[in-house]
């Protein structure tokens, strides 16, 4: 049981890292290629901030929801953003 819990914990840590990487790439793409649009997104994120070490969970969740909304409402835009994100690897 302990081994399973340790493995699950390690997997969750890897997933959290992957999510942070995707969000970081999304933010970088938006800031550099779509700056005027990023200003609108920043307004939505205002007040959620970043703590001294990492992004706040609230900001992370809000940014994920923004990405999901953009996927639904602006698929062509997100296709361009995703292509830009792919160049960061």
mmCIF file of C-alpha atoms in Angstrom:
data_model
loop_
_atom_site.group_PDB
_atom_site.id
_atom_site.type_symbol
_atom_site.label_atom_id
_atom_site.label_comp_id
_atom_site.label_asym_id
_atom_site.label_seq_id
_atom_site.Cartn_x
_atom_site.Cartn_y
_atom_site.Cartn_z
ATOM 1 C CA UNK A 1 0.000 0.000 0.000
ATOM 2 C CA UNK A 2 2.802 2.425 0.878
ATOM 3 C CA UNK A 3 4.568 1.727 -2.420
ATOM 4 C CA UNK A 4 1.369 2.471 -4.331
ATOM 5 C CA UNK A 5 0.893 5.723 -2.424
ATOM 6 C CA UNK A 6 4.485 6.773 -3.076
ATOM 7 C CA UNK A 7 4.110 5.991 -6.779
ATOM 8 C CA UNK A 8 0.841 7.928 -6.951
ATOM 9 C CA UNK A 9 2.455 10.880 -5.200
ATOM 10 C CA UNK A 10 5.375 10.854 -7.652
ATOM 11 C CA UNK A 11 2.972 10.714 -10.599
ATOM 12 C CA UNK A 12 0.963 13.646 -9.253
ATOM 13 C CA UNK A 13 4.166 15.622 -8.833
ATOM 14 C CA UNK A 14 5.086 14.966 -12.460
ATOM 15 C CA UNK A 15 1.605 16.000 -13.598
ATOM 16 C CA UNK A 16 1.813 19.225 -11.582
ATOM 17 C CA UNK A 17 5.168 19.964 -13.188
ATOM 18 C CA UNK A 18 3.774 19.331 -16.661
ATOM 19 C CA UNK A 19 0.813 21.626 -15.998
ATOM 20 C CA UNK A 20 3.138 24.368 -14.742
ATOM 21 C CA UNK A 21 5.262 23.986 -17.890
ATOM 22 C CA UNK A 22 2.235 24.257 -20.184
ATOM 23 C CA UNK A 23 0.929 27.305 -18.331
ATOM 24 C CA UNK A 24 4.374 28.901 -18.443
ATOM 25 C CA UNK A 25 4.630 28.299 -22.182
ATOM 26 C CA UNK A 26 1.115 29.665 -22.686
ATOM 27 C CA UNK A 27 1.959 32.790 -20.724
ATOM 28 C CA UNK A 28 5.221 33.284 -22.630
ATOM 29 C CA UNK A 29 3.489 32.866 -25.996
ATOM 30 C CA UNK A 30 0.742 35.282 -25.051
ATOM 31 C CA UNK A 31 3.143 37.886 -23.640
ATOM 32 C CA UNK A 32 5.491 37.809 -26.637
ATOM 33 C CA UNK A 33 3.177 37.214 -29.608
ATOM 34 C CA UNK A 34 -0.226 38.417 -28.418
ATOM 35 C CA UNK A 35 0.658 41.186 -25.970
ATOM 36 C CA UNK A 36 -2.569 43.153 -26.322
ATOM 37 C CA UNK A 37 -4.586 40.030 -25.634
ATOM 38 C CA UNK A 38 -2.348 39.160 -22.688
ATOM 39 C CA UNK A 39 -3.229 42.515 -21.111
ATOM 40 C CA UNK A 40 -6.885 41.437 -21.080
ATOM 41 C CA UNK A 41 -5.943 38.107 -19.499
ATOM 42 C CA UNK A 42 -3.796 39.831 -16.876
ATOM 43 C CA UNK A 43 -6.815 41.877 -15.869
ATOM 44 C CA UNK A 44 -8.721 38.637 -15.239
ATOM 45 C CA UNK A 45 -5.813 37.327 -13.161
ATOM 46 C CA UNK A 46 -5.363 40.546 -11.199
ATOM 47 C CA UNK A 47 -5.341 40.014 -7.474
ATOM 48 C CA UNK A 48 -4.519 36.316 -7.721
ATOM 49 C CA UNK A 49 -0.811 37.101 -7.817
ATOM 50 C CA UNK A 50 2.277 35.047 -7.333
ATOM 51 C CA UNK A 51 3.582 34.211 -3.884
ATOM 52 C CA UNK A 52 7.274 34.328 -3.010
ATOM 53 C CA UNK A 53 8.064 30.875 -4.442
ATOM 54 C CA UNK A 54 5.404 29.811 -6.940
ATOM 55 C CA UNK A 55 2.196 30.896 -8.560
ATOM 56 C CA UNK A 56 -0.804 30.825 -6.301
ATOM 57 C CA UNK A 57 -3.136 27.863 -6.838
ATOM 58 C CA UNK A 58 -5.959 30.314 -7.530
ATOM 59 C CA UNK A 59 -3.997 31.969 -10.345
ATOM 60 C CA UNK A 60 -3.049 28.599 -11.806
ATOM 61 C CA UNK A 61 -6.675 27.477 -11.785
ATOM 62 C CA UNK A 62 -7.876 30.749 -13.303
ATOM 63 C CA UNK A 63 -5.264 30.575 -16.074
ATOM 64 C CA UNK A 64 -6.274 26.983 -16.859
ATOM 65 C CA UNK A 65 -9.916 28.060 -17.125
ATOM 66 C CA UNK A 66 -8.941 30.902 -19.452
ATOM 67 C CA UNK A 67 -7.074 28.447 -21.687
ATOM 68 C CA UNK A 68 -10.072 26.097 -21.711
ATOM 69 C CA UNK A 69 -12.424 28.962 -22.556
ATOM 70 C CA UNK A 70 -10.156 30.101 -25.379
ATOM 71 C CA UNK A 71 -10.045 26.531 -26.742
ATOM 72 C CA UNK A 72 -13.864 26.528 -26.896
ATOM 73 C CA UNK A 73 -14.471 30.082 -28.049
ATOM 74 C CA UNK A 74 -11.370 30.824 -30.140
ATOM 75 C CA UNK A 75 -10.019 27.562 -31.532
ATOM 76 C CA UNK A 76 -8.119 29.230 -34.393
ATOM 77 C CA UNK A 77 -6.352 31.574 -31.977
ATOM 78 C CA UNK A 78 -5.447 28.716 -29.666
ATOM 79 C CA UNK A 79 -4.114 26.739 -32.618
ATOM 80 C CA UNK A 80 -1.686 29.602 -33.294
ATOM 81 C CA UNK A 81 -0.801 29.878 -29.591
ATOM 82 C CA UNK A 82 -0.203 26.113 -29.376
ATOM 83 C CA UNK A 83 2.043 26.256 -32.432
ATOM 84 C CA UNK A 84 4.040 29.045 -30.799
ATOM 85 C CA UNK A 85 4.248 27.081 -27.546
ATOM 86 C CA UNK A 86 5.661 24.154 -29.486
ATOM 87 C CA UNK A 87 8.698 26.222 -30.437
ATOM 88 C CA UNK A 88 9.764 26.599 -26.788
ATOM 89 C CA UNK A 89 10.959 23.006 -26.329
#
